[in-house]
Amino acid sequence: MNEPALPTAGDRFGPYRIEATLARGGMGTVFRARDLNLDRAVALKLIHPGLFHRQDIRQMFHDEARSMASLSHPHVVPIYALGYHDEVPFIAMEYFAGGTLEERLEDGPLSLDEALPILRAVAEGLGAIHASGRVHGDVKPANVLFSRDGERIALTDMGLSFELGADDGTLRGTPAYMAPERAAEQPTPRRLQSRVDVYGLAVLAFEVLTGRLPFEAETTDALIAMHAHDAPPRASEVCWDVEPAVDEPLLRALGKDPRQRTATCAELVEQLEEAAVDAAVEPSTPPRLLVADDDPDWRQLLVRVLEKRFVGATVEEASDGKSAIAVALAEPPDLALIDLNMPGFDGVELTAALRELAPAERLPIVVLSGEGGARDWHALRDAGADRFFVKPCPFDELCDVVERLLDR
């Protein structure tokens, strides 16, 4: 028997006309469509053709629709209809014209002040889902929708939702946002199962604030193992713009043991809101870094590494010692990374000149060289350098040293 194909733009599908594809997921495709009877835009979700005849998938599809339809909350997408057309099941939902949070993050991370209203809305939607006796199970930016004016924010896609008490520890979810107990396939008591969503919201908050996920790996298996076993990084160490005050709330919510994890999504957001108050009292300024090296390829590589590690930092470049002094005189850097062997004005001379401009506690100096040893380090230390690295050096180690010097 030939399986029916999914419609394309312009096709009629029952009382709907397909206008565009919005998203594709593991179970189905979501279209923007027009309800021709009511003359309104809808989001229309259809099961993938290869899954049409699987009873378990149809049951999950029905469960998703019924779960969302049982809720009436401003931060959960409303369901208009569940039905069939030519044996193809569909869900018709309210269409949110403002796109997804995933799309917004393509422009970079958000400030804490920008992120909090979004996180509060998601937490309230999750709270309503939990109060109804269910867990969302797939919290991620792609499932957070905005109205055209951006004022309404709502959760969608409950395809992986489950009833509290019904979770058997089966591995399921989006790997990048998967709670450790799901990743380790460990069943948890009913009273702790909603903390799957607390973890998902914490991963989402981490990504919104830093522009990166707490765990990244080349394979799905490795990523799942990291969620199950690895300690997450501090957000403020991943992105310089993130206030250290948010680190502890996020780390608690990213806890491996659901018994020790933050209890509710609302509690996580409340702690982040408190962190925002603390950050407003003591605002931090992204650092100014100076990179002086006559090798343009190495210099540009080092600049990219620093900009990735210290998001928001200003990184000034200089190709020789004299231009480095000119940059430092124009606006003093918070830290300088300089090459030892530069023509005309070498690293020892530049270190001494920079040290005359500012003491060590105000201007740490890190010297790098393709050649060098103990004698060079002694000369550099006498001139006022703080650290010495031989190229090529591990960038993670170098950045850790830079961070410690900036923090002292």
Short mmCIF file of C-alpha atoms in Angstrom, two decimals:
data_model
loop_
_atom_site.label_atom_id
_atom_site.label_comp_id
_atom_site.label_asym_id
_atom_site.label_seq_id
_atom_site.Cartn_x
_atom_site.Cartn_y
_atom_site.Cartn_z
CA MET A 1 0.00 0.00 0.00
CA ASN A 2 1.34 3.40 -0.96
CA GLU A 3 1.78 5.74 1.96
CA PRO A 4 0.27 9.20 1.54
CA ALA A 5 2.84 11.97 1.10
CA LEU A 6 2.98 15.12 3.16
CA PRO A 7 1.37 18.15 1.52
CA THR A 8 3.39 21.07 0.17
CA ALA A 9 2.76 24.81 -0.05
CA GLY A 10 -0.51 25.52 -1.89
CA ASP A 11 -2.03 22.07 -1.27
CA ARG A 12 -5.42 21.59 0.36
CA PHE A 13 -5.45 19.37 3.42
CA GLY A 14 -9.01 18.93 4.59
CA PRO A 15 -10.30 22.36 5.64
CA TYR A 16 -6.76 23.80 5.56
CA ARG A 17 -4.54 25.27 2.84
CA ILE A 18 -0.82 24.67 3.39
CA GLU A 19 1.25 27.88 3.20
CA ALA A 20 4.76 27.02 4.41
CA THR A 21 6.84 24.52 6.39
CA LEU A 22 7.67 25.78 9.88
CA ALA A 23 9.61 22.92 11.48
CA ARG A 24 10.46 19.24 11.21
CA GLY A 25 10.89 17.01 14.26
CA GLY A 26 11.40 13.36 15.07
CA MET A 27 7.71 12.48 14.82
CA GLY A 28 6.18 15.09 12.55
CA THR A 29 6.30 18.22 10.45
CA VAL A 30 4.64 21.50 11.38
CA PHE A 31 3.17 23.71 8.65
CA ARG A 32 1.76 27.18 8.61
CA ALA A 33 -1.70 26.76 7.16
CA ARG A 34 -4.94 28.67 6.78
CA ASP A 35 -8.18 27.38 8.20
CA LEU A 36 -10.48 28.05 5.23
CA ASN A 37 -13.65 27.73 7.32
CA LEU A 38 -12.62 30.27 9.98
CA ASP A 39 -10.18 32.28 7.82
CA ARG A 40 -7.34 32.23 10.33
CA ALA A 41 -3.73 31.09 10.37
CA VAL A 42 -2.95 27.85 12.24
CA ALA A 43 0.08 25.69 12.94
CA LEU A 44 -0.71 22.25 11.51
CA LYS A 45 1.29 19.25 12.75
CA LEU A 46 1.28 16.03 10.71
CA ILE A 47 2.97 12.69 11.39
CA HIS A 48 5.85 11.81 9.03
CA PRO A 49 4.74 9.51 6.17
CA GLY A 50 6.90 6.60 7.34
CA LEU A 51 5.15 6.65 10.71
CA PHE A 52 1.53 6.92 9.56
CA HIS A 53 0.68 3.30 10.27
CA ARG A 54 2.55 2.77 13.54
CA GLN A 55 0.02 2.45 16.32
CA ASP A 56 2.50 3.53 19.03
CA ILE A 57 3.29 6.76 17.15
CA ARG A 58 -0.40 7.48 16.61
CA GLN A 59 -0.97 6.97 20.33
CA MET A 60 1.87 9.37 21.20
CA PHE A 61 0.41 11.87 18.74
CA HIS A 62 -3.02 11.61 20.36
CA ASP A 63 -1.49 11.86 23.84
CA GLU A 64 0.35 15.04 22.82
CA ALA A 65 -2.83 16.65 21.54
CA ARG A 66 -4.88 15.66 24.57
CA SER A 67 -2.17 16.83 26.94
CA MET A 68 -2.03 20.27 25.36
CA ALA A 69 -5.81 20.48 25.00
CA SER A 70 -6.28 19.74 28.71
CA LEU A 71 -4.36 22.90 29.58
CA SER A 72 -5.62 26.44 29.39
CA HIS A 73 -2.63 28.61 30.14
CA PRO A 74 -1.20 31.69 28.39
CA HIS A 75 2.25 30.09 28.18
CA VAL A 76 1.16 26.78 26.63
CA VAL A 77 0.16 26.75 22.94
CA PRO A 78 -3.62 26.18 22.57
CA ILE A 79 -4.94 23.22 20.55
CA TYR A 80 -7.75 23.90 18.07
CA ALA A 81 -8.38 20.40 16.69
CA LEU A 82 -7.24 16.78 16.55
CA GLY A 83 -8.40 14.84 13.52
CA TYR A 84 -7.72 12.80 10.39
CA HIS A 85 -7.64 13.60 6.70
CA ASP A 86 -7.10 10.75 4.22
CA GLU A 87 -6.04 8.59 7.19
CA VAL A 88 -3.33 11.10 8.16
CA PRO A 89 -3.65 12.34 11.76
CA PHE A 90 -3.20 16.07 12.36
CA ILE A 91 -3.15 18.58 15.20
CA ALA A 92 -4.22 22.17 14.54
CA MET A 93 -2.77 24.71 16.98
CA GLU A 94 -2.57 28.46 17.39
CA TYR A 95 0.03 29.95 15.05
CA PHE A 96 2.72 32.09 16.69
CA ALA A 97 4.09 34.45 14.04
CA GLY A 98 7.10 35.67 16.00
CA GLY A 99 9.18 32.52 15.50
CA THR A 100 11.09 30.47 18.04
CA LEU A 101 13.64 31.20 20.74
CA GLU A 102 16.08 29.06 18.74
CA GLU A 103 15.80 31.56 15.88
CA ARG A 104 16.32 34.51 18.23
CA LEU A 105 19.51 32.97 19.57
CA GLU A 106 20.99 32.94 16.07
CA ASP A 107 21.81 36.61 16.73
CA GLY A 108 23.73 35.73 19.89
CA PRO A 109 23.06 35.34 23.61
CA LEU A 110 20.68 37.55 25.56
CA SER A 111 21.44 39.68 28.58
CA LEU A 112 20.05 38.54 31.91
CA ASP A 113 17.46 41.32 31.81
CA GLU A 114 16.35 40.23 28.31
CA ALA A 115 16.31 36.55 29.25
CA LEU A 116 14.35 36.71 32.49
CA PRO A 117 10.88 37.49 31.04
CA ILE A 118 11.30 34.58 28.62
CA LEU A 119 12.49 32.20 31.33
CA ARG A 120 9.67 33.30 33.64
CA ALA A 121 7.07 32.59 30.93
CA VAL A 122 8.55 29.15 30.18
CA ALA A 123 8.69 28.33 33.90
CA GLU A 124 5.05 29.30 34.35
CA GLY A 125 4.02 27.16 31.40
CA LEU A 126 5.98 24.22 32.81
CA GLY A 127 4.41 24.82 36.22
CA ALA A 128 0.97 24.52 34.66
CA ILE A 129 1.98 21.29 32.90
CA HIS A 130 3.30 19.84 36.16
CA ALA A 131 0.15 20.90 38.04
CA SER A 132 -1.87 18.93 35.47
CA GLY A 133 0.07 15.79 36.38
CA ARG A 134 2.43 15.69 33.41
CA VAL A 135 6.05 16.43 32.47
CA HIS A 136 6.91 18.23 29.22
CA GLY A 137 10.07 16.19 28.65
CA ASP A 138 11.56 18.21 25.78
CA VAL A 139 12.32 21.75 26.95
CA LYS A 140 14.51 23.51 24.36
CA PRO A 141 14.61 26.81 22.44
CA ALA A 142 12.92 25.32 19.37
CA ASN A 143 9.83 24.63 21.52
CA VAL A 144 9.49 28.19 22.83
CA LEU A 145 7.33 30.36 20.56
CA PHE A 146 6.70 34.11 20.31
CA SER A 147 3.70 36.04 19.06
CA ARG A 148 4.29 38.56 16.27
CA ASP A 149 4.71 41.43 18.74
CA GLY A 150 6.86 39.31 21.07
CA GLU A 151 4.53 39.89 24.01
CA ARG A 152 3.19 36.32 24.20
CA ILE A 153 5.55 33.44 24.86
CA ALA A 154 4.34 29.84 24.86
CA LEU A 155 5.61 26.27 25.06
CA THR A 156 4.76 23.80 22.33
CA ASP A 157 5.51 20.19 21.29
CA MET A 158 4.53 17.78 24.03
CA GLY A 159 5.33 14.77 21.88
CA LEU A 160 7.68 13.43 24.58
CA SER A 161 5.41 14.36 27.47
CA PHE A 162 4.52 11.73 30.06
CA GLU A 163 2.31 11.40 33.11
CA LEU A 164 3.91 11.84 36.49
CA GLY A 165 4.53 8.37 37.84
CA ALA A 166 4.61 6.78 34.40
CA ASP A 167 8.27 7.38 33.56
CA ASP A 168 10.22 4.11 33.46
CA GLY A 169 13.63 5.70 32.83
CA THR A 170 13.56 5.06 29.08
CA LEU A 171 16.18 7.02 27.13
CA ARG A 172 14.24 9.73 25.33
CA GLY A 173 14.49 13.43 24.70
CA THR A 174 16.73 15.79 22.76
CA PRO A 175 20.32 14.81 23.69
CA ALA A 176 21.59 18.38 24.11
CA TYR A 177 18.94 19.07 26.80
CA MET A 178 18.57 15.60 28.33
CA ALA A 179 18.42 15.28 32.12
CA PRO A 180 21.09 13.00 33.65
CA GLU A 181 18.55 10.46 34.94
CA ARG A 182 17.10 10.13 31.43
CA ALA A 183 20.60 9.92 29.93
CA ALA A 184 21.55 7.19 32.43
CA GLU A 185 18.16 5.46 31.97
CA GLN A 186 17.51 5.54 35.70
CA PRO A 187 13.86 5.48 36.86
CA THR A 188 13.05 8.13 39.46
CA PRO A 189 10.22 8.42 42.02
CA ARG A 190 7.08 10.23 40.93
CA ARG A 191 7.77 13.21 43.20
CA LEU A 192 11.09 13.87 41.41
CA GLN A 193 10.08 13.32 37.79
CA SER A 194 9.12 16.94 37.09
CA ARG A 195 12.77 17.86 37.76
CA VAL A 196 13.52 16.56 34.27
CA ASP A 197 12.02 19.85 33.12
CA VAL A 198 13.96 21.84 35.73
CA TYR A 199 17.15 20.47 34.19
CA GLY A 200 15.92 21.22 30.67
CA LEU A 201 15.06 24.79 31.65
CA ALA A 202 18.51 25.20 33.22
CA VAL A 203 20.20 24.04 29.99
CA LEU A 204 17.99 26.43 28.04
CA ALA A 205 18.86 29.30 30.43
CA PHE A 206 22.57 28.49 30.14
CA GLU A 207 22.33 28.61 26.34
CA VAL A 208 20.26 31.81 26.30
CA LEU A 209 22.79 33.61 28.53
CA THR A 210 26.06 32.28 27.07
CA GLY A 211 25.23 31.43 23.47
CA ARG A 212 26.58 27.93 24.09
CA LEU A 213 25.33 24.66 25.54
CA PRO A 214 26.84 23.41 28.80
CA PHE A 215 27.88 20.20 27.05
CA GLU A 216 29.01 19.78 23.46
CA ALA A 217 30.36 16.62 21.83
CA GLU A 218 31.01 15.20 18.37
CA THR A 219 28.67 12.23 18.80
CA THR A 220 25.24 11.75 20.34
CA ASP A 221 26.51 8.96 22.60
CA ALA A 222 29.30 11.16 23.93
CA LEU A 223 26.87 14.03 24.52
CA ILE A 224 24.44 11.82 26.43
CA ALA A 225 27.32 10.47 28.54
CA MET A 226 28.40 14.03 29.41
CA HIS A 227 24.90 14.88 30.65
CA ALA A 228 24.90 11.70 32.71
CA HIS A 229 28.34 12.03 34.30
CA ASP A 230 30.24 15.31 33.66
CA ALA A 231 30.14 18.40 35.84
CA PRO A 232 28.77 21.44 33.95
CA PRO A 233 30.92 24.56 33.53
CA ARG A 234 30.13 27.87 35.16
CA ALA A 235 28.23 30.14 32.80
CA SER A 236 30.40 33.13 33.73
CA GLU A 237 33.49 31.17 32.64
CA VAL A 238 31.95 30.34 29.27
CA CYS A 239 30.78 33.89 28.55
CA TRP A 240 32.43 36.95 30.07
CA ASP A 241 29.17 38.94 29.86
CA VAL A 242 27.40 36.57 32.29
CA GLU A 243 27.40 37.72 35.89
CA PRO A 244 28.97 35.21 38.33
CA ALA A 245 25.84 35.57 40.47
CA VAL A 246 23.95 33.30 38.04
CA ASP A 247 26.46 30.46 38.34
CA GLU A 248 25.18 28.86 41.53
CA PRO A 249 21.47 28.87 40.57
CA LEU A 250 22.31 27.25 37.23
CA LEU A 251 24.68 24.70 38.76
CA ARG A 252 22.04 23.65 41.31
CA ALA A 253 19.44 23.23 38.59
CA LEU A 254 21.95 21.26 36.47
CA GLY A 255 22.64 18.85 39.33
CA LYS A 256 23.12 15.20 38.39
CA ASP A 257 21.05 13.90 41.29
CA PRO A 258 17.40 15.00 40.95
CA ARG A 259 17.09 14.81 44.74
CA GLN A 260 19.64 17.61 45.08
CA ARG A 261 18.43 19.57 42.04
CA THR A 262 16.37 22.75 42.30
CA ALA A 263 12.82 21.63 43.10
CA THR A 264 10.77 23.65 40.61
CA CYS A 265 11.18 25.74 37.49
CA ALA A 266 9.71 28.74 39.31
CA GLU A 267 12.37 28.42 42.01
CA LEU A 268 15.14 28.45 39.40
CA VAL A 269 13.80 31.64 37.81
CA GLU A 270 13.37 33.28 41.22
CA GLN A 271 17.03 32.58 41.97
CA LEU A 272 18.06 34.05 38.62
CA GLU A 273 15.96 37.12 39.32
CA GLU A 274 17.78 37.52 42.63
CA ALA A 275 21.06 37.20 40.73
CA ALA A 276 19.93 40.02 38.43
CA VAL A 277 19.43 42.25 41.46
CA ASP A 278 22.93 41.38 42.70
CA ALA A 279 24.37 42.04 39.24
CA ALA A 280 22.71 45.46 39.11
CA VAL A 281 24.46 46.39 42.36
CA GLU A 282 27.91 45.43 41.09
CA PRO A 283 27.99 45.55 37.27
CA SER A 284 31.04 44.04 35.58
CA THR A 285 32.79 45.33 32.48
CA PRO A 286 34.11 43.00 29.76
CA PRO A 287 37.92 43.10 29.66
CA ARG A 288 40.15 44.88 27.19
CA LEU A 289 42.91 42.56 25.96
CA LEU A 290 46.01 43.47 23.94
CA VAL A 291 47.63 40.93 21.60
CA ALA A 292 51.05 41.95 20.23
CA ASP A 293 52.70 39.57 17.75
CA ASP A 294 54.43 40.09 14.41
CA ASP A 295 53.07 36.78 13.02
CA PRO A 296 49.63 37.74 11.58
CA ASP A 297 48.34 34.14 11.38
CA TRP A 298 49.17 33.37 15.01
CA ARG A 299 47.93 36.76 16.15
CA GLN A 300 44.56 36.37 14.45
CA LEU A 301 44.18 32.80 15.73
CA LEU A 302 44.86 33.97 19.28
CA VAL A 303 42.37 36.82 18.89
CA ARG A 304 39.65 34.36 17.78
CA VAL A 305 40.39 32.07 20.74
CA LEU A 306 40.18 34.95 23.20
CA GLU A 307 36.98 36.34 21.69
CA LYS A 308 35.35 32.92 21.91
CA ARG A 309 36.41 32.35 25.53
CA PHE A 310 35.80 35.92 26.77
CA VAL A 311 32.57 36.78 24.97
CA GLY A 312 32.09 40.54 24.86
CA ALA A 313 35.79 41.31 25.43
CA THR A 314 37.55 43.95 23.34
CA VAL A 315 40.72 42.49 21.81
CA GLU A 316 43.18 45.01 20.36
CA GLU A 317 45.91 43.87 17.95
CA ALA A 318 49.44 45.16 17.46
CA SER A 319 52.04 43.86 14.99
CA ASP A 320 55.10 45.19 16.83
CA GLY A 321 56.20 46.60 20.16
CA LYS A 322 55.90 50.27 19.29
CA SER A 323 52.33 49.95 18.04
CA ALA A 324 51.49 47.95 21.18
CA ILE A 325 52.71 50.84 23.35
CA ALA A 326 50.60 53.24 21.26
CA VAL A 327 47.50 51.09 21.82
CA ALA A 328 48.19 50.87 25.55
CA LEU A 329 48.68 54.62 25.84
CA ALA A 330 45.44 55.33 23.96
CA GLU A 331 43.38 53.10 26.24
CA PRO A 332 45.11 50.86 28.81
CA PRO A 333 44.28 47.14 28.45
CA ASP A 334 43.30 44.90 31.35
CA LEU A 335 45.83 42.28 30.21
CA ALA A 336 48.49 41.99 27.50
CA LEU A 337 49.62 38.90 25.60
CA ILE A 338 52.87 39.62 23.76
CA ASP A 339 55.38 37.80 21.59
CA LEU A 340 58.94 37.52 22.87
CA ASN A 341 60.67 37.77 19.50
CA MET A 342 59.48 40.85 17.65
CA PRO A 343 61.72 42.99 15.42
CA GLY A 344 62.91 46.33 16.73
CA PHE A 345 61.26 46.13 20.15
CA ASP A 346 61.26 42.64 21.63
CA GLY A 347 59.08 41.11 24.30
CA VAL A 348 61.45 41.92 27.18
CA GLU A 349 61.59 45.59 26.19
CA LEU A 350 57.84 45.72 25.62
CA THR A 351 57.18 44.06 28.99
CA ALA A 352 59.33 46.63 30.74
CA ALA A 353 57.66 49.51 28.88
CA LEU A 354 54.16 48.23 29.70
CA ARG A 355 55.11 47.68 33.31
CA GLU A 356 56.13 51.33 33.54
CA LEU A 357 52.59 52.23 32.45
CA ALA A 358 50.83 50.15 35.11
CA PRO A 359 51.67 47.89 38.05
CA ALA A 360 51.12 44.13 37.83
CA GLU A 361 47.77 44.17 39.66
CA ARG A 362 46.39 46.57 37.03
CA LEU A 363 48.05 45.12 33.92
CA PRO A 364 49.00 41.41 33.94
CA ILE A 365 51.40 40.47 31.14
CA VAL A 366 51.64 37.04 29.47
CA VAL A 367 54.53 36.44 27.09
CA LEU A 368 54.49 33.79 24.35
CA SER A 369 57.39 32.62 22.20
CA GLY A 370 58.17 30.01 19.59
CA GLU A 371 61.61 29.69 21.16
CA GLY A 372 62.58 30.24 24.76
CA GLY A 373 63.66 28.75 28.01
CA ALA A 374 64.59 29.43 31.60
CA ARG A 375 66.94 32.31 30.77
CA ASP A 376 64.18 34.12 28.85
CA TRP A 377 61.70 33.59 31.68
CA HIS A 378 64.11 35.04 34.22
CA ALA A 379 64.61 38.12 32.05
CA LEU A 380 60.89 38.50 31.49
CA ARG A 381 60.09 38.05 35.18
CA ASP A 382 62.65 40.70 36.06
CA ALA A 383 61.02 43.01 33.50
CA GLY A 384 57.59 42.46 35.07
CA ALA A 385 55.94 39.59 33.14
CA ASP A 386 53.45 37.38 34.98
CA ARG A 387 53.55 34.20 32.88
CA PHE A 388 55.53 32.71 30.00
CA PHE A 389 54.28 30.17 27.42
CA VAL A 390 56.14 28.42 24.61
CA LYS A 391 54.22 28.18 21.33
CA PRO A 392 52.26 26.21 20.39
CA CYS A 393 50.57 26.15 23.77
CA PRO A 394 47.24 24.58 24.84
CA PHE A 395 44.69 27.34 24.36
CA ASP A 396 42.47 26.09 27.19
CA GLU A 397 45.39 26.32 29.61
CA LEU A 398 46.35 29.76 28.31
CA CYS A 399 42.79 31.06 28.68
CA ASP A 400 42.53 29.63 32.20
CA VAL A 401 45.68 31.57 33.14
CA VAL A 402 44.30 34.74 31.52
CA GLU A 403 41.06 34.36 33.48
CA ARG A 404 42.87 33.90 36.78
CA LEU A 405 45.08 36.93 36.14
CA LEU A 406 42.04 39.05 35.29
CA ASP A 407 40.28 37.93 38.46
CA ARG A 408 43.08 38.63 40.89
#
